[in-house]
């Protein structure tokens, strides 16, 4: 194994471990809140689906690309390849849609209390479960053709338009179908990114106006009540900004990859690394801005210490 391949494999390994630990801890945090307090905020429900989608991305292509980079070849059969690429694509698209839904939902919750917004504030949280299920269903249908283009082993060696990922092959089935699929992916991503950018811009405007109003208020009690809302909104802005930057770069490289006849292994590894950045980083962004996570950690530590003390006595 070459030194460069070993280095890339170790980078994939570190990214996979960090992503799995972060997302599984965040998912455990939300499940803990649900089973102990029997209450989850609507925004927590969105974040739970985002975490599941991130886990799906990391457990599919992330682990597979890591094993291929470390020199393990042909560890997936034809069905395994189809499932890995299908779950990765569904997870990636659900991650896009839930992040978009998160930014739109946050705009609705912090919007001014007018009659038009007040109606949305009541209706949207009640239908959040439906929105999340619809998101998964639409993306599972949208990517139903992905397994057709993926195979484990090439039965026809004369195929010229193919992409070798080191463990699976992606084949071309004509310019028309390929152009149609790329157009659908572009429309989905551009629409979602445009909605996220618009919602984020509106959030920045609301936060700026709120800050100007707070500057005229000198009572600390009022300002402390509004600070959690501002912190939560700022975390979503950081999350959306990170997501848009990384996914825009990933989409551009993915399109270039789809149009290449024989892309290099370096380009394939770079694409997979960039695609895995957001699922790896996002749970740590969310945890750093959620005070309930730290309280949960300290509560678990105190309970552990108390149980050990009782056993020792």
Short mmCIF file of C-alpha atoms in Angstrom, two decimals:
data_model
loop_
_atom_site.label_atom_id
_atom_site.label_comp_id
_atom_site.label_asym_id
_atom_site.label_seq_id
_atom_site.Cartn_x
_atom_site.Cartn_y
_atom_site.Cartn_z
CA UNK A 1 0.00 0.00 0.00
CA UNK A 2 1.34 3.43 -0.95
CA UNK A 3 1.96 6.04 1.72
CA UNK A 4 -0.55 8.41 0.10
CA UNK A 5 -3.26 5.72 0.15
CA UNK A 6 -2.57 5.00 3.80
CA UNK A 7 -2.77 8.72 4.61
CA UNK A 8 -6.10 9.10 2.81
CA UNK A 9 -7.38 5.97 4.52
CA UNK A 10 -6.45 7.36 7.94
CA UNK A 11 -8.20 10.67 7.13
CA UNK A 12 -11.35 8.73 6.19
CA UNK A 13 -11.01 6.69 9.39
CA UNK A 14 -10.74 9.80 11.60
CA UNK A 15 -13.63 11.48 9.79
CA UNK A 16 -15.81 8.37 10.16
CA UNK A 17 -15.06 7.92 13.87
CA UNK A 18 -15.67 11.61 14.64
CA UNK A 19 -18.90 11.63 12.62
CA UNK A 20 -20.30 8.44 14.15
CA UNK A 21 -19.48 9.54 17.72
CA UNK A 22 -20.97 13.02 17.27
CA UNK A 23 -24.17 11.94 15.55
CA UNK A 24 -24.83 8.94 17.79
CA UNK A 25 -24.33 11.04 20.92
CA UNK A 26 -26.69 13.73 19.61
CA UNK A 27 -29.28 11.09 18.67
CA UNK A 28 -28.93 9.53 22.13
CA UNK A 29 -29.42 13.00 23.63
CA UNK A 30 -32.74 13.51 21.84
CA UNK A 31 -33.94 10.00 22.66
CA UNK A 32 -32.99 10.57 26.30
CA UNK A 33 -35.03 13.78 26.37
CA UNK A 34 -38.00 12.02 24.81
CA UNK A 35 -38.05 9.01 27.14
CA UNK A 36 -37.29 10.95 30.32
CA UNK A 37 -39.23 14.17 29.80
CA UNK A 38 -41.69 12.87 27.20
CA UNK A 39 -41.34 16.12 25.34
CA UNK A 40 -39.42 17.16 22.26
CA UNK A 41 -39.55 20.57 20.64
CA UNK A 42 -40.48 20.71 16.98
CA UNK A 43 -36.96 21.85 16.17
CA UNK A 44 -35.59 18.81 18.05
CA UNK A 45 -37.65 16.55 15.79
CA UNK A 46 -36.08 18.13 12.71
CA UNK A 47 -32.60 17.79 14.19
CA UNK A 48 -33.25 14.14 15.02
CA UNK A 49 -34.07 13.41 11.37
CA UNK A 50 -30.98 15.39 10.33
CA UNK A 51 -28.85 13.26 12.64
CA UNK A 52 -30.31 10.03 11.24
CA UNK A 53 -29.60 11.23 7.69
CA UNK A 54 -26.02 12.12 8.68
CA UNK A 55 -25.53 8.64 10.18
CA UNK A 56 -26.84 7.11 6.96
CA UNK A 57 -24.31 9.07 4.88
CA UNK A 58 -21.38 8.16 7.13
CA UNK A 59 -22.29 4.49 7.53
CA UNK A 60 -22.76 4.01 3.78
CA UNK A 61 -20.20 5.74 1.61
CA UNK A 62 -17.93 6.96 4.42
CA UNK A 63 -17.02 3.50 5.72
CA UNK A 64 -16.91 1.99 2.20
CA UNK A 65 -14.55 4.68 0.90
CA UNK A 66 -12.37 4.30 3.99
CA UNK A 67 -12.02 0.54 3.45
CA UNK A 68 -11.21 1.04 -0.24
CA UNK A 69 -8.56 3.64 0.60
CA UNK A 70 -6.95 1.22 3.06
CA UNK A 71 -6.55 -1.33 0.26
CA UNK A 72 -9.54 -3.60 0.95
CA UNK A 73 -11.01 -4.42 -2.46
CA UNK A 74 -14.18 -6.17 -3.65
CA UNK A 75 -15.76 -6.36 -0.18
CA UNK A 76 -19.22 -5.58 -1.58
CA UNK A 77 -21.27 -7.65 -3.99
CA UNK A 78 -23.69 -6.19 -6.54
CA UNK A 79 -26.59 -5.85 -4.10
CA UNK A 80 -24.33 -4.31 -1.47
CA UNK A 81 -23.09 -1.68 -3.92
CA UNK A 82 -26.61 -0.76 -4.96
CA UNK A 83 -27.75 -0.40 -1.35
CA UNK A 84 -24.70 1.63 -0.30
CA UNK A 85 -25.08 4.17 -3.10
CA UNK A 86 -28.86 4.34 -2.72
CA UNK A 87 -28.76 4.93 1.05
CA UNK A 88 -25.96 7.47 0.65
CA UNK A 89 -27.91 9.46 -1.92
CA UNK A 90 -31.13 9.34 0.11
CA UNK A 91 -29.29 10.34 3.29
CA UNK A 92 -27.52 13.19 1.53
CA UNK A 93 -30.74 14.58 0.03
CA UNK A 94 -32.65 14.23 3.32
CA UNK A 95 -29.80 16.12 4.99
CA UNK A 96 -30.28 18.93 2.44
CA UNK A 97 -34.05 19.03 2.91
CA UNK A 98 -34.03 18.87 6.72
CA UNK A 99 -31.46 21.67 6.91
CA UNK A 100 -33.68 23.70 4.60
CA UNK A 101 -36.73 22.84 6.73
CA UNK A 102 -34.78 23.80 9.85
CA UNK A 103 -33.94 27.27 8.52
CA UNK A 104 -37.51 27.91 7.32
CA UNK A 105 -38.97 26.72 10.62
CA UNK A 106 -36.63 29.00 12.55
CA UNK A 107 -37.68 31.99 10.46
CA UNK A 108 -41.32 31.25 11.28
CA UNK A 109 -40.66 30.94 15.03
CA UNK A 110 -38.71 34.21 15.36
CA UNK A 111 -40.83 36.20 12.92
CA UNK A 112 -42.88 39.21 14.11
CA UNK A 113 -46.22 38.42 15.67
CA UNK A 114 -48.52 39.48 12.86
CA UNK A 115 -51.72 37.67 11.92
CA UNK A 116 -50.13 36.02 8.89
CA UNK A 117 -47.08 34.69 10.77
CA UNK A 118 -49.13 33.80 13.86
CA UNK A 119 -51.18 31.32 11.81
CA UNK A 120 -48.01 29.63 10.56
CA UNK A 121 -46.57 29.53 14.08
CA UNK A 122 -49.54 27.40 15.12
CA UNK A 123 -49.88 25.15 12.06
CA UNK A 124 -46.26 24.33 11.21
CA UNK A 125 -45.21 22.70 14.54
CA UNK A 126 -48.30 20.48 14.49
CA UNK A 127 -47.40 19.12 11.04
CA UNK A 128 -43.64 18.78 11.56
CA UNK A 129 -43.81 14.97 11.71
CA UNK A 130 -45.65 14.92 8.38
CA UNK A 131 -43.05 17.19 6.79
CA UNK A 132 -40.20 14.91 7.89
CA UNK A 133 -41.92 11.73 6.66
CA UNK A 134 -42.72 13.44 3.36
CA UNK A 135 -39.07 14.45 3.05
CA UNK A 136 -37.90 10.83 3.39
CA UNK A 137 -40.59 9.48 1.07
CA UNK A 138 -39.92 11.95 -1.75
CA UNK A 139 -36.17 11.39 -1.66
CA UNK A 140 -36.56 7.60 -1.62
CA UNK A 141 -38.70 7.93 -4.77
CA UNK A 142 -36.41 10.52 -6.40
CA UNK A 143 -33.33 8.29 -6.10
CA UNK A 144 -35.02 5.02 -7.05
CA UNK A 145 -32.96 4.90 -10.27
CA UNK A 146 -29.59 5.14 -8.48
CA UNK A 147 -29.20 1.33 -8.00
CA UNK A 148 -29.66 0.83 -11.76
CA UNK A 149 -26.42 2.71 -12.48
CA UNK A 150 -24.33 0.93 -9.84
CA UNK A 151 -22.83 -2.55 -9.96
CA UNK A 152 -20.33 -4.55 -7.97
CA UNK A 153 -18.48 -6.27 -10.80
CA UNK A 154 -18.39 -5.48 -14.50
CA UNK A 155 -19.87 -8.23 -16.63
CA UNK A 156 -19.08 -6.29 -19.79
CA UNK A 157 -15.45 -5.20 -19.89
CA UNK A 158 -16.00 -3.07 -23.02
CA UNK A 159 -18.01 -0.38 -21.21
CA UNK A 160 -16.18 2.89 -21.78
CA UNK A 161 -18.18 5.30 -19.59
CA UNK A 162 -17.68 3.97 -16.07
CA UNK A 163 -16.48 5.28 -12.73
CA UNK A 164 -14.39 2.99 -10.56
CA UNK A 165 -14.80 3.80 -6.85
CA UNK A 166 -12.43 1.03 -5.81
CA UNK A 167 -15.22 -1.18 -4.50
CA UNK A 168 -18.12 -0.48 -6.89
CA UNK A 169 -18.68 0.80 -10.43
CA UNK A 170 -21.04 3.51 -11.63
CA UNK A 171 -22.10 3.01 -15.24
CA UNK A 172 -23.53 5.34 -17.85
CA UNK A 173 -26.84 4.48 -19.52
CA UNK A 174 -26.93 7.18 -22.17
CA UNK A 175 -26.62 10.94 -22.32
CA UNK A 176 -30.36 11.59 -22.09
CA UNK A 177 -30.97 9.68 -18.85
CA UNK A 178 -27.74 11.01 -17.35
CA UNK A 179 -28.62 14.61 -18.26
CA UNK A 180 -32.14 14.13 -16.87
CA UNK A 181 -30.82 12.84 -13.55
CA UNK A 182 -28.24 15.64 -13.28
CA UNK A 183 -30.98 18.18 -14.02
CA UNK A 184 -33.16 16.76 -11.24
CA UNK A 185 -30.24 16.86 -8.79
CA UNK A 186 -29.41 20.44 -9.78
CA UNK A 187 -33.03 21.59 -9.46
CA UNK A 188 -33.34 19.95 -6.04
CA UNK A 189 -30.09 21.44 -4.73
CA UNK A 190 -30.51 24.92 -6.21
CA UNK A 191 -34.08 25.21 -4.93
CA UNK A 192 -33.10 24.02 -1.44
CA UNK A 193 -29.99 26.20 -1.28
CA UNK A 194 -31.93 29.25 -2.50
CA UNK A 195 -34.57 28.70 0.16
CA UNK A 196 -31.90 28.28 2.85
CA UNK A 197 -30.04 31.43 1.80
CA UNK A 198 -33.29 33.45 1.73
CA UNK A 199 -34.35 32.17 5.15
CA UNK A 200 -30.88 32.81 6.59
CA UNK A 201 -30.85 36.37 5.23
CA UNK A 202 -34.23 37.02 6.83
CA UNK A 203 -32.96 35.59 10.14
CA UNK A 204 -29.95 37.93 10.02
CA UNK A 205 -32.30 40.86 9.39
CA UNK A 206 -34.53 39.90 12.34
CA UNK A 207 -31.54 39.42 14.65
CA UNK A 208 -30.08 42.78 13.64
CA UNK A 209 -33.37 44.55 14.27
CA UNK A 210 -33.77 42.77 17.58
CA UNK A 211 -30.24 43.79 18.64
CA UNK A 212 -31.00 47.43 17.88
CA UNK A 213 -34.11 47.26 20.05
CA UNK A 214 -32.31 45.56 22.92
CA UNK A 215 -29.64 48.27 22.95
CA UNK A 216 -32.31 50.69 24.16
CA UNK A 217 -33.30 48.38 27.03
CA UNK A 218 -31.09 48.42 30.11
CA UNK A 219 -32.90 45.83 32.19
CA UNK A 220 -30.86 42.62 32.24
CA UNK A 221 -33.84 40.39 32.91
CA UNK A 222 -35.39 41.11 29.54
CA UNK A 223 -32.15 40.72 27.65
CA UNK A 224 -31.45 37.37 29.35
CA UNK A 225 -34.82 36.02 28.24
CA UNK A 226 -34.08 36.74 24.62
CA UNK A 227 -30.50 35.41 24.60
CA UNK A 228 -31.41 31.69 24.23
CA UNK A 229 -33.46 32.52 21.15
CA UNK A 230 -30.57 34.45 19.68
CA UNK A 231 -28.10 31.64 20.43
CA UNK A 232 -30.37 29.05 18.82
CA UNK A 233 -30.83 31.22 15.74
CA UNK A 234 -27.10 31.86 15.48
CA UNK A 235 -26.38 28.12 15.66
CA UNK A 236 -28.74 27.51 12.75
CA UNK A 237 -27.07 30.31 10.79
CA UNK A 238 -23.65 28.71 11.38
CA UNK A 239 -25.07 25.30 10.45
CA UNK A 240 -26.71 26.56 7.26
CA UNK A 241 -23.63 28.58 6.22
CA UNK A 242 -21.41 25.52 6.69
CA UNK A 243 -23.86 23.33 4.85
CA UNK A 244 -24.30 25.63 1.86
CA UNK A 245 -20.54 26.13 1.47
CA UNK A 246 -19.63 22.44 1.67
CA UNK A 247 -22.58 21.14 -0.34
CA UNK A 248 -22.11 23.72 -3.10
CA UNK A 249 -18.51 22.60 -3.47
CA UNK A 250 -19.59 18.95 -3.30
CA UNK A 251 -22.29 19.46 -5.95
CA UNK A 252 -19.88 21.18 -8.35
CA UNK A 253 -17.31 18.39 -7.98
CA UNK A 254 -20.04 15.73 -8.27
CA UNK A 255 -21.26 17.21 -11.56
CA UNK A 256 -17.70 17.36 -12.87
CA UNK A 257 -17.29 13.76 -11.75
CA UNK A 258 -20.44 12.69 -13.59
CA UNK A 259 -19.25 14.32 -16.81
CA UNK A 260 -15.75 12.78 -16.67
CA UNK A 261 -15.06 9.62 -18.65
CA UNK A 262 -12.37 8.28 -16.36
CA UNK A 263 -12.03 10.38 -13.18
CA UNK A 264 -8.92 9.92 -11.09
CA UNK A 265 -8.92 8.21 -7.71
CA UNK A 266 -7.75 11.46 -6.12
CA UNK A 267 -10.86 13.26 -7.39
CA UNK A 268 -13.10 10.46 -6.11
CA UNK A 269 -11.51 10.55 -2.67
CA UNK A 270 -11.75 14.35 -2.54
CA UNK A 271 -15.44 14.18 -3.44
CA UNK A 272 -16.14 11.64 -0.71
CA UNK A 273 -14.17 13.61 1.89
CA UNK A 274 -16.05 16.84 1.14
CA UNK A 275 -19.38 14.99 1.12
CA UNK A 276 -18.61 13.61 4.58
CA UNK A 277 -17.56 16.94 6.11
CA UNK A 278 -21.03 18.27 6.95
CA UNK A 279 -22.37 15.02 8.50
CA UNK A 280 -19.22 14.97 10.64
CA UNK A 281 -19.15 18.64 11.70
CA UNK A 282 -22.88 19.39 12.11
CA UNK A 283 -23.50 17.52 15.41
CA UNK A 284 -20.64 19.38 17.09
CA UNK A 285 -22.01 22.73 15.85
CA UNK A 286 -25.42 21.87 17.29
CA UNK A 287 -24.02 20.59 20.60
CA UNK A 288 -21.85 23.67 21.08
CA UNK A 289 -24.94 25.92 20.94
CA UNK A 290 -27.34 23.70 22.93
CA UNK A 291 -27.01 24.16 26.69
CA UNK A 292 -29.19 21.08 27.31
CA UNK A 293 -26.39 18.86 26.00
CA UNK A 294 -23.95 20.07 28.66
CA UNK A 295 -26.60 19.72 31.37
CA UNK A 296 -27.31 16.20 30.15
CA UNK A 297 -23.60 15.30 30.28
CA UNK A 298 -23.16 16.69 33.80
CA UNK A 299 -26.31 14.91 34.97
CA UNK A 300 -25.01 11.60 33.61
CA UNK A 301 -21.63 12.17 35.30
CA UNK A 302 -23.29 12.98 38.63
CA UNK A 303 -25.52 9.91 38.39
CA UNK A 304 -22.52 7.71 37.61
CA UNK A 305 -20.55 9.09 40.55
CA UNK A 306 -23.54 8.69 42.88
CA UNK A 307 -24.10 5.08 41.83
CA UNK A 308 -20.41 4.29 42.39
CA UNK A 309 -20.54 5.92 45.83
CA UNK A 310 -23.58 3.87 46.82
CA UNK A 311 -21.92 0.65 45.64
CA UNK A 312 -18.74 1.46 47.62
CA UNK A 313 -20.78 2.10 50.77
#
